[in-house]
Amino acid sequence: MATRGRRGRPVLNPGFGKEDTKNGSTIHPTILKQARKSGQLNLSGRSLATVPDAVWSLYADVSEESKDVSLDNSEDRWWDSAELTKLILASNWLTSLAEGLSNFGALTVLDLHDNRLESLPEALGGLKNLQKLDISRNKMFELPECVTKAVSLRTLHMAHNQVARIDERIGNLNNLEDLDVSNNQLQALPRRIGHLSRLSKFNASNNKIQRLPPDVGAMFGLRYCDLTHNQLGELPNNLGHLLYLEQLYVRHNHLADIPLLTQCSKLKELHLGNNRIQQITMAHLECLKSVTVLDLRDNQLTVLPEAITLLEGLERLDLSNNNLIGLPFTLGLIVSLKSIVLDGNPMKSIRRDIIMRGTMELKKYLHNRIDEPKPPPISSQGLESTEGQSGLIGGTGDGVSAHDMHTSKLLDYSGKQATDVPLDVWAVAEKSGVMTVDISKNKFSDLPNNLMLLQDTLKVLNLGFNCFTTLHQDISLFMNLVSLDLRNNSLSALPADMESLENMRDIFLSCNRSLLIGGNSFRNPRPAVLAKGTLALLEYLRNKIVT
């Protein structure tokens, strides 16, 4: 029986009947027949040095093989075969792949990991339905050009090769959502990687990357980014523009500082361990209010600022192996904090026996050494000053902080039961280059006056929980828009001009009126599916997602 992994000699599969031995490998006819029936063929772990010809002629040889099959046998209806959509050739000894791959135009998944491939056939570039390609653990020295032509790819894994350079043409793969280039020999990333605006998971760990192109700030869909074990001396400021980033790993690099992650409002985990960082400032912490895990171990910190309390949801804080001699007492005020790791610091202001008692006792000790802070006074006048981008603006009420707007590039005017936004707020928003506008939970029935002032910078717009019955066609003028939230309104249609918004990634439409799709010449889904209603249509679409 064949086993997974490398072996000293090929192991033949047991079986009986006609087998393909032309290439020194055997594939039992039953396996090929099952592949024609299911549309999936798994030949992993068979010590194949080449792919048998019977695979490439999977459908061409059917009539000869099945000439004596009874028409009454429903199990052998070769004329009702399914197109091959999934081909797994992993964990073999393959050094090349034939152009016969072009015979499988319906292929959506191609798994070639753990082989000895140095190149791929040009035919791969013609697989217009291919969505997942795994070429990890091979002997690739570059990203094959044919891969950049497979424009439907959503997942590309090429970890554990010898790739030293990625061609700029990777920017052609604008449907890519998951890219793994870890454990290679990369020293740089192409600038056009910024064109991958739908990419949500990116792993480039264990390379030799020294600098990131500023274009990474345009990868607006990124949620997970792993750059661990590289040679990064700095991170680009544009990294702070990643609106949806949730996890960032940059451990084991050469960082002496980090940029202000001004718009990373969804960031939950920040791993900065094993670098050369000397300080974390209040400005840094103001941008990290959503962080639950903060890893600063093995750096050169001497002080932890009092502003650490801005991280109200912080659960785990690793400060081990720094140069800290004390902690701010206010650290004891963070209710959610469950773990503080302090090993390897020359603590002088806190006795070792207190630290050894664990996080809860340490928090209690710190808390007992401060008085509960008094809540800040609430302003009754919103308009104080716009001088130098400071103070509150927005007329009466609790206003909007001009300073916060300037540093975060966020205009938050939500929950005010408003029908318009004051002009002085728009003026500061324009001057600050605001990229995110949140006017949810108000009484807007149309796009606010002066929103067009942000036409060139706006990327995220939240209009949820308002009174919209129609959406003005001017929305199509915001060409940089990435996310649009229209939840809980009374919309029944969207402007046709919105098709020009090529950067749009997310549109939230829940809790509106029915979204009508009649009058369209759909080929897929079939009319019979559409006629069953919304729930049936959603179930049909979910079942088409490749897992």
Coordinates of C-alpha atoms in Angstrom, one line a residue:
M1 CA 0.0 0.0 0.0
A2 CA 1.4 3.4 -0.9
T3 CA 2.3 5.8 1.9
R4 CA 2.6 9.6 1.9
G5 CA 6.1 11.1 1.6
R6 CA 9.5 10.3 -0.1
R7 CA 10.5 6.8 -0.7
G8 CA 13.5 4.9 -2.1
R9 CA 11.6 3.3 -4.9
P10 CA 8.1 3.6 -6.5
V11 CA 5.4 1.6 -4.8
L12 CA 2.8 0.1 -7.2
N13 CA -0.8 0.2 -6.2
P14 CA -2.4 -3.2 -5.7
G15 CA -5.4 -4.1 -7.9
F16 CA -6.5 -6.0 -10.9
G17 CA -7.6 -5.3 -14.4
K18 CA -6.1 -3.1 -17.1
E19 CA -3.5 -0.6 -15.8
D20 CA -1.4 2.1 -17.4
T21 CA 2.3 1.1 -17.3
K22 CA 3.5 3.3 -20.2
N23 CA 5.3 5.8 -17.9
G24 CA 6.4 3.3 -15.3
S25 CA 3.4 4.0 -13.1
T26 CA 0.2 2.2 -12.6
I27 CA -3.3 3.8 -12.3
H28 CA -6.1 1.3 -11.9
P29 CA -9.0 1.9 -14.4
T30 CA -11.4 2.0 -11.5
I31 CA -9.7 5.2 -10.2
L32 CA -10.0 6.9 -13.5
K33 CA -13.6 5.8 -13.9
Q34 CA -14.4 7.3 -10.4
A35 CA -12.7 10.5 -11.5
R36 CA -14.9 10.8 -14.5
K37 CA -17.9 10.3 -12.3
S38 CA -17.0 12.7 -9.5
G39 CA -14.9 15.3 -11.3
Q40 CA -12.1 14.8 -8.8
L41 CA -8.8 12.8 -9.1
N42 CA -6.4 12.2 -6.2
L43 CA -3.1 10.7 -7.1
S44 CA -1.1 12.0 -4.1
G45 CA 1.6 9.9 -2.4
R46 CA 2.2 7.4 -5.2
S47 CA 5.9 8.0 -5.9
L48 CA 5.0 9.2 -9.5
A49 CA 8.0 10.4 -11.5
T50 CA 5.7 11.4 -14.3
V51 CA 1.9 11.7 -14.7
P52 CA 0.6 8.7 -16.6
D53 CA -0.7 9.3 -20.1
A54 CA -4.0 7.8 -19.0
V55 CA -4.6 10.9 -16.8
W56 CA -4.1 13.4 -19.7
S57 CA -6.4 11.3 -21.9
L58 CA -8.9 10.7 -19.1
Y59 CA -11.9 11.4 -21.4
A60 CA -10.3 10.5 -24.8
D61 CA -10.0 6.8 -23.8
V62 CA -13.4 6.3 -22.4
S63 CA -15.1 4.7 -25.4
E64 CA -12.4 2.0 -25.8
E65 CA -12.5 1.2 -22.1
S66 CA -16.3 1.1 -21.8
K67 CA -17.3 -0.6 -25.1
D68 CA -18.8 -3.6 -23.3
V69 CA -20.6 -1.6 -20.6
S70 CA -24.4 -2.2 -20.4
L71 CA -26.6 0.8 -21.0
D72 CA -28.8 -0.5 -18.1
N73 CA -25.9 0.0 -15.6
S74 CA -26.3 3.4 -14.1
E75 CA -22.9 3.1 -12.4
D76 CA -21.1 3.1 -15.8
R77 CA -22.8 5.8 -17.7
W78 CA -19.6 7.2 -19.3
W79 CA -21.6 9.6 -21.5
D80 CA -22.8 11.3 -18.3
S81 CA -19.3 12.0 -16.9
A82 CA -18.4 15.1 -15.0
E83 CA -15.7 17.5 -16.0
L84 CA -12.5 17.3 -13.9
T85 CA -12.5 20.2 -11.4
K86 CA -10.0 19.0 -8.8
L87 CA -6.6 17.4 -9.5
I88 CA -4.3 16.4 -6.6
L89 CA -0.8 15.3 -7.6
A90 CA 0.9 16.1 -4.2
S91 CA 3.7 14.2 -2.5
N92 CA 5.2 12.6 -5.6
W93 CA 8.5 12.8 -7.5
L94 CA 7.3 14.9 -10.4
T95 CA 10.0 17.0 -12.1
S96 CA 7.7 18.3 -14.9
L97 CA 4.1 18.5 -15.9
A98 CA 2.8 17.9 -19.5
E99 CA 0.9 20.4 -21.6
G100 CA -1.9 17.9 -21.5
L101 CA -3.1 20.0 -18.5
S102 CA -4.9 22.0 -21.1
N103 CA -7.4 19.1 -21.5
F104 CA -8.9 20.1 -18.1
G105 CA -10.4 23.5 -18.8
A106 CA -12.9 23.2 -15.9
L107 CA -10.2 22.7 -13.3
T108 CA -10.7 24.8 -10.2
V109 CA -8.2 23.2 -7.8
L110 CA -4.7 22.0 -8.7
D111 CA -2.5 20.7 -5.8
L112 CA 1.2 20.0 -6.7
H113 CA 2.8 20.5 -3.3
D114 CA 5.7 18.2 -2.2
N115 CA 7.3 17.4 -5.6
R116 CA 10.5 18.4 -7.5
L117 CA 9.0 20.8 -10.0
E118 CA 11.2 23.6 -11.3
S119 CA 8.7 25.0 -13.8
L120 CA 5.1 24.7 -14.9
P121 CA 3.5 24.2 -18.4
E122 CA 2.2 27.1 -20.3
A123 CA -1.1 25.4 -20.4
L124 CA -1.7 26.4 -16.8
G125 CA -2.1 30.0 -17.9
G126 CA -5.1 28.9 -20.0
L127 CA -7.0 27.4 -17.1
K128 CA -9.5 30.3 -16.8
N129 CA -11.5 28.6 -14.0
L130 CA -8.5 27.7 -11.8
Q131 CA -9.1 29.2 -8.3
K132 CA -6.6 27.3 -6.1
L133 CA -3.0 26.4 -6.9
D134 CA -0.6 24.9 -4.4
I135 CA 3.0 24.5 -5.6
S136 CA 4.6 24.6 -2.1
R137 CA 7.7 22.5 -1.4
N138 CA 9.0 22.2 -4.9
K139 CA 12.2 23.5 -6.5
M140 CA 10.9 26.8 -8.0
F141 CA 13.4 29.6 -8.4
E142 CA 10.9 32.1 -9.7
L143 CA 7.1 32.5 -10.0
P144 CA 6.3 30.9 -13.4
E145 CA 4.9 33.5 -15.9
C146 CA 2.0 31.1 -16.7
V147 CA 0.7 31.5 -13.1
T148 CA 0.2 35.2 -13.6
K149 CA -2.1 34.5 -16.5
A150 CA -4.5 32.4 -14.4
V151 CA -6.5 35.4 -13.5
S152 CA -9.3 33.6 -11.6
L153 CA -6.9 32.4 -8.9
R154 CA -8.1 33.1 -5.4
T155 CA -5.5 31.0 -3.5
L156 CA -1.8 30.7 -4.4
H157 CA 0.6 28.8 -2.1
M158 CA 4.2 28.6 -3.1
A159 CA 5.9 28.3 0.3
H160 CA 9.2 26.3 0.8
N161 CA 10.8 26.9 -2.6
Q162 CA 13.9 28.8 -3.6
V163 CA 12.1 31.8 -5.1
A164 CA 14.3 34.9 -5.1
R165 CA 12.1 37.3 -7.0
I166 CA 8.4 37.7 -7.8
D167 CA 7.6 39.3 -11.1
E168 CA 5.5 42.5 -11.2
R169 CA 2.9 40.6 -13.3
I170 CA 1.6 39.1 -10.1
G171 CA -0.5 42.3 -10.0
N172 CA -2.6 40.7 -12.7
L173 CA -4.1 38.3 -10.2
N174 CA -6.6 40.8 -8.9
N175 CA -8.9 38.1 -7.6
L176 CA -6.3 36.7 -5.2
E177 CA -7.5 36.4 -1.6
D178 CA -4.8 34.1 -0.1
L179 CA -1.1 34.3 -1.0
D180 CA 1.7 32.3 0.8
V181 CA 5.3 32.9 -0.3
S182 CA 6.9 32.0 3.0
N183 CA 10.2 30.2 3.4
N184 CA 11.8 31.4 0.1
Q185 CA 14.7 33.6 -0.7
L186 CA 12.9 36.9 -1.4
Q187 CA 14.7 40.1 -0.7
A188 CA 12.0 42.4 -1.9
L189 CA 8.3 42.4 -3.0
P190 CA 7.1 43.9 -6.3
R191 CA 5.4 47.2 -6.2
R192 CA 2.4 45.9 -8.1
I193 CA 1.6 43.7 -5.2
G194 CA -0.4 46.7 -4.1
H195 CA -2.9 45.9 -7.0
L196 CA -4.0 42.8 -5.0
S197 CA -6.8 44.8 -3.3
R198 CA -8.9 41.6 -2.6
L199 CA -6.0 39.8 -0.8
S200 CA -7.1 39.0 2.8
K201 CA -4.3 36.7 3.9
F202 CA -0.6 37.3 3.1
N203 CA 2.3 35.2 4.4
A204 CA 5.8 36.3 3.4
S205 CA 7.6 35.0 6.6
N206 CA 11.0 33.4 6.6
N207 CA 12.5 35.3 3.7
K208 CA 15.2 38.0 3.4
I209 CA 13.0 41.0 2.7
Q210 CA 14.7 44.2 3.7
R211 CA 12.0 46.8 2.7
L212 CA 8.4 46.8 1.8
P213 CA 7.1 48.9 -1.1
P214 CA 4.7 51.7 0.0
D215 CA 2.2 50.1 -2.3
V216 CA 1.3 47.6 0.4
G217 CA -0.9 50.3 1.8
A218 CA -3.2 49.8 -1.1
M219 CA -4.0 46.2 -0.2
F220 CA -7.2 47.3 1.4
G221 CA -8.7 43.8 1.9
L222 CA -5.8 42.6 4.0
R223 CA -6.8 41.0 7.3
Y224 CA -3.8 38.8 8.1
C225 CA -0.2 39.7 7.4
D226 CA 2.8 37.7 8.4
L227 CA 6.3 39.1 7.9
T228 CA 8.1 37.2 10.6
H229 CA 11.8 36.3 10.2
N230 CA 12.9 38.8 7.6
Q231 CA 15.4 41.7 7.6
L232 CA 13.0 44.6 7.7
G233 CA 14.6 47.8 9.1
E234 CA 11.4 49.8 8.8
L235 CA 7.8 49.6 7.8
P236 CA 6.2 52.0 5.4
N237 CA 3.8 54.6 6.8
N238 CA 1.2 53.5 4.3
L239 CA 0.8 50.3 6.3
G240 CA -1.5 52.3 8.6
H241 CA -4.0 52.6 5.7
L242 CA -5.0 48.9 5.9
L243 CA -8.6 49.4 7.1
Y244 CA -9.4 45.7 7.7
L245 CA -6.1 44.5 9.1
E246 CA -6.8 42.2 12.1
Q247 CA -3.4 40.4 12.7
L248 CA 0.1 41.7 12.0
Y249 CA 3.2 39.6 12.6
V250 CA 6.6 41.3 12.2
R251 CA 8.6 39.4 14.8
H252 CA 12.3 38.6 14.3
N253 CA 13.2 41.7 12.1
H254 CA 15.5 44.7 12.6
L255 CA 12.8 47.3 13.5
A256 CA 13.8 50.2 15.6
D257 CA 10.5 52.0 15.3
I258 CA 7.0 51.3 13.9
P259 CA 4.7 53.7 12.0
L260 CA 1.4 55.0 13.3
L261 CA -1.2 52.5 12.3
T262 CA -3.8 55.4 12.0
Q263 CA -6.6 53.6 10.2
C264 CA -6.1 50.0 11.5
S265 CA -9.2 50.3 13.6
K266 CA -9.9 46.5 13.4
L267 CA -6.4 45.4 14.5
K268 CA -6.7 42.7 17.2
E269 CA -3.2 41.2 17.3
L270 CA 0.1 43.0 16.9
H271 CA 3.3 40.9 17.2
L272 CA 6.5 43.0 17.4
G273 CA 8.7 40.7 19.4
N274 CA 12.4 40.2 18.7
N275 CA 13.2 43.6 17.2
R276 CA 15.1 46.7 18.3
I277 CA 12.2 48.9 19.3
Q278 CA 13.2 51.4 22.0
Q279 CA 9.9 53.1 22.6
I280 CA 6.1 52.9 22.2
T281 CA 4.6 56.3 22.4
M282 CA 1.2 57.6 23.3
A283 CA 0.7 58.4 19.6
H284 CA 1.2 54.7 18.8
L285 CA -1.2 53.6 21.5
E286 CA -3.9 55.9 20.3
C287 CA -4.0 53.9 17.1
L288 CA -4.2 50.6 18.8
K289 CA -7.3 50.9 20.9
S290 CA -8.9 47.7 19.4
V291 CA -5.8 45.5 20.1
T292 CA -6.3 42.5 22.4
V293 CA -2.8 40.9 22.0
L294 CA 0.3 43.1 22.1
D295 CA 3.7 41.3 21.8
L296 CA 6.7 43.5 22.6
R297 CA 9.0 40.8 23.9
D298 CA 12.8 40.9 23.2
N299 CA 13.1 44.6 22.3
Q300 CA 14.8 47.5 24.0
L301 CA 12.0 49.2 25.8
T302 CA 12.9 51.2 29.0
V303 CA 9.4 52.7 29.7
L304 CA 5.8 51.7 29.2
P305 CA 3.7 54.8 28.9
E306 CA 0.7 55.5 31.1
A307 CA -1.4 55.7 27.9
I308 CA -1.3 51.9 27.7
T309 CA -4.8 52.2 29.3
L310 CA -6.1 53.4 25.9
L311 CA -6.1 49.7 25.0
E312 CA -9.3 49.0 27.0
G313 CA -9.8 45.5 25.4
L314 CA -6.2 44.3 25.9
E315 CA -6.1 40.7 27.1
R316 CA -2.4 39.7 26.7
L317 CA 0.7 41.8 27.0
D318 CA 4.2 40.3 26.5
L319 CA 7.0 42.6 27.7
S320 CA 9.6 39.9 28.5
N321 CA 13.3 40.5 27.9
N322 CA 13.3 44.3 27.7
N323 CA 14.9 47.0 29.9
L324 CA 11.9 47.9 32.0
I325 CA 12.5 48.9 35.6
G326 CA 8.9 49.5 36.4
L327 CA 5.3 49.6 35.2
P328 CA 2.7 52.3 35.1
F329 CA 0.2 51.8 38.0
T330 CA -2.7 52.5 35.5
L331 CA -2.0 49.1 34.0
G332 CA -4.0 47.7 36.8
L333 CA -7.1 49.5 35.5
I334 CA -7.4 47.4 32.3
V335 CA -10.2 45.0 33.3
S336 CA -9.8 42.7 30.3
L337 CA -6.1 42.1 30.9
K338 CA -5.5 38.4 31.6
S339 CA -1.8 37.9 31.0
I340 CA 1.2 40.1 31.6
V341 CA 4.6 38.5 30.9
L342 CA 7.6 40.3 32.4
D343 CA 10.4 37.7 32.5
G344 CA 13.9 39.1 31.8
N345 CA 13.4 42.7 32.8
P346 CA 15.5 44.5 35.5
M347 CA 12.4 45.4 37.6
K348 CA 13.3 47.7 40.6
S349 CA 10.0 49.3 41.5
I350 CA 8.1 46.1 41.9
R351 CA 9.3 43.3 44.1
R352 CA 9.9 39.9 42.4
D353 CA 7.6 38.0 44.7
I354 CA 4.7 40.2 43.6
I355 CA 5.5 39.5 39.9
M356 CA 5.7 35.8 40.7
R357 CA 2.2 35.7 42.1
G358 CA 0.7 36.1 38.6
T359 CA -1.2 38.6 36.5
M360 CA -4.2 39.1 38.8
E361 CA -2.2 39.8 41.9
L362 CA 0.1 42.1 39.9
K363 CA -2.9 44.1 38.6
K364 CA -4.3 44.3 42.1
Y365 CA -0.9 45.6 43.4
L366 CA -0.7 48.3 40.7
H367 CA -4.4 49.3 41.1
N368 CA -4.0 49.8 44.9
R369 CA -1.2 52.4 44.3
I370 CA -3.4 54.8 42.4
D371 CA -6.7 56.7 43.0
E372 CA -9.5 56.0 40.5
P373 CA -9.3 58.6 37.8
K374 CA -12.1 61.1 37.6
P375 CA -14.1 61.0 34.3
P376 CA -13.3 63.8 31.9
P377 CA -15.8 66.7 31.8
I378 CA -18.3 66.6 29.0
S379 CA -18.3 69.6 26.7
S380 CA -21.6 71.4 26.2
Q381 CA -20.3 73.3 23.2
G382 CA -19.0 71.4 20.2
L383 CA -17.2 74.3 18.6
E384 CA -14.0 75.4 20.4
S385 CA -11.3 75.8 17.9
T386 CA -10.0 74.5 14.5
E387 CA -6.7 76.3 14.9
G388 CA -3.9 73.8 14.3
Q389 CA -6.3 70.9 13.9
S390 CA -7.2 70.8 17.6
G391 CA -10.3 71.3 19.8
L392 CA -13.9 70.2 19.1
I393 CA -15.9 71.2 16.0
G394 CA -19.4 70.6 14.9
G395 CA -21.5 73.2 16.7
T396 CA -23.6 72.3 19.7
G397 CA -23.7 68.8 21.3
D398 CA -20.6 66.8 22.1
G399 CA -18.9 67.7 18.7
V400 CA -16.1 66.0 16.8
S401 CA -12.4 66.1 17.8
A402 CA -10.4 67.8 15.0
H403 CA -7.2 66.4 16.4
D404 CA -8.6 62.8 16.3
M405 CA -9.9 63.4 12.8
H406 CA -6.5 64.6 11.6
T407 CA -4.5 61.7 13.1
S408 CA -7.0 58.8 12.4
K409 CA -8.3 60.1 9.0
L410 CA -11.7 59.1 10.4
L411 CA -14.8 61.4 10.5
D412 CA -17.2 59.8 13.1
Y413 CA -20.5 61.6 13.1
S414 CA -22.7 58.7 14.0
G415 CA -25.6 58.4 16.5
K416 CA -26.5 62.1 16.5
Q417 CA -30.0 61.9 14.9
A418 CA -28.6 64.4 12.4
T419 CA -29.8 65.2 8.8
D420 CA -26.7 67.1 7.8
V421 CA -23.1 67.6 8.9
P422 CA -21.9 71.1 9.8
L423 CA -19.7 72.9 7.2
D424 CA -16.8 73.4 9.6
V425 CA -16.6 69.6 10.1
W426 CA -16.3 69.0 6.3
A427 CA -13.6 71.8 6.1
V428 CA -11.4 70.0 8.6
A429 CA -12.2 66.6 7.1
E430 CA -11.0 67.9 3.7
K431 CA -7.9 69.4 5.1
S432 CA -7.1 66.2 7.1
G433 CA -7.4 63.9 4.1
V434 CA -10.2 61.9 5.8
M435 CA -10.5 58.4 4.3
T436 CA -13.3 57.0 6.4
V437 CA -16.7 58.6 7.1
D438 CA -19.2 57.1 9.6
I439 CA -22.6 58.9 9.6
S440 CA -24.6 55.8 10.7
K441 CA -27.5 55.9 13.1
N442 CA -28.8 59.3 12.0
K443 CA -31.7 60.6 9.9
F444 CA -30.1 61.0 6.5
S445 CA -32.3 60.4 3.5
D446 CA -29.7 61.5 0.9
L447 CA -26.0 61.9 0.6
P448 CA -24.9 64.7 2.9
N449 CA -24.0 68.1 1.5
N450 CA -20.3 68.7 1.0
L451 CA -19.5 64.9 1.0
M452 CA -18.0 65.6 -2.4
L453 CA -15.1 67.5 -0.7
L454 CA -13.7 64.0 0.1
Q455 CA -14.1 62.7 -3.5
D456 CA -10.4 62.0 -3.9
T457 CA -9.7 60.4 -0.5
L458 CA -12.8 58.6 0.7
K459 CA -12.4 54.8 0.9
V460 CA -14.9 53.7 3.5
L461 CA -18.4 55.1 3.9
N462 CA -21.0 54.0 6.5
L463 CA -24.6 55.1 5.8
G464 CA -26.2 52.3 7.9
F465 CA -29.3 52.8 10.1
N466 CA -30.6 55.9 8.3
C467 CA -33.7 56.7 6.2
F468 CA -32.4 56.2 2.6
T469 CA -35.1 55.0 0.1
T470 CA -32.8 55.8 -2.9
L471 CA -29.1 56.3 -3.3
H472 CA -28.0 59.2 -5.4
Q473 CA -26.0 58.4 -8.5
D474 CA -23.2 60.7 -7.2
I475 CA -22.0 57.8 -5.2
S476 CA -20.4 56.5 -8.4
L477 CA -18.0 59.5 -8.4
F478 CA -16.1 58.2 -5.3
M479 CA -13.7 56.1 -7.4
N480 CA -11.5 55.1 -4.4
L481 CA -14.4 53.7 -2.4
V482 CA -13.6 50.3 -1.0
S483 CA -16.4 49.6 1.5
L484 CA -20.0 50.9 1.5
D485 CA -22.4 50.1 4.4
L486 CA -26.1 50.6 3.6
R487 CA -27.6 48.3 6.3
N488 CA -30.9 49.1 7.9
N489 CA -32.3 51.5 5.3
S490 CA -35.3 51.3 2.9
L491 CA -33.4 50.7 -0.3
S492 CA -34.9 48.7 -3.1
A493 CA -32.3 49.3 -5.8
L494 CA -28.8 50.7 -6.3
P495 CA -27.6 53.2 -9.0
A496 CA -26.5 51.5 -12.2
D497 CA -23.5 53.8 -12.4
M498 CA -22.0 52.0 -9.3
E499 CA -20.5 49.4 -11.7
S500 CA -17.7 52.0 -12.3
L501 CA -16.5 51.6 -8.7
E502 CA -13.7 49.1 -9.6
N503 CA -12.0 49.2 -6.2
M504 CA -15.2 48.3 -4.3
R505 CA -14.7 45.3 -2.1
D506 CA -17.7 45.3 0.4
I507 CA -21.3 46.5 0.1
F508 CA -23.5 45.7 3.1
L509 CA -27.2 45.6 2.2
S510 CA -28.8 43.6 5.0
C511 CA -32.2 44.8 6.4
N512 CA -33.3 46.7 3.3
R513 CA -36.2 46.1 1.0
S514 CA -35.9 43.2 -1.5
L515 CA -33.0 43.6 -4.0
L516 CA -34.6 43.0 -7.4
I517 CA -32.6 41.2 -10.1
G518 CA -35.3 40.7 -12.7
G519 CA -34.7 41.7 -16.3
N520 CA -31.2 40.4 -16.4
S521 CA -30.1 37.8 -19.0
F522 CA -28.5 35.4 -16.5
R523 CA -26.8 32.3 -17.8
N524 CA -25.7 31.3 -14.3
P525 CA -27.6 30.8 -12.0
R526 CA -30.3 29.1 -14.1
P527 CA -33.7 30.7 -14.2
A528 CA -35.1 27.8 -12.3
V529 CA -32.8 28.6 -9.3
L530 CA -33.6 32.3 -9.4
A531 CA -37.3 31.5 -9.4
K532 CA -37.0 29.8 -6.0
G533 CA -36.3 33.1 -4.2
T534 CA -33.6 34.7 -2.2
L535 CA -32.8 32.0 0.3
A536 CA -32.5 29.3 -2.4
L537 CA -30.3 31.6 -4.5
L538 CA -28.0 32.2 -1.5
E539 CA -27.7 28.5 -0.8
Y540 CA -26.9 27.8 -4.4
L541 CA -24.1 30.5 -4.4
R542 CA -22.6 29.2 -1.1
N543 CA -22.4 25.7 -2.6
K544 CA -20.4 27.0 -5.5
I545 CA -17.6 28.4 -3.2
V546 CA -14.4 26.3 -3.5
T547 CA -13.2 25.2 -0.1

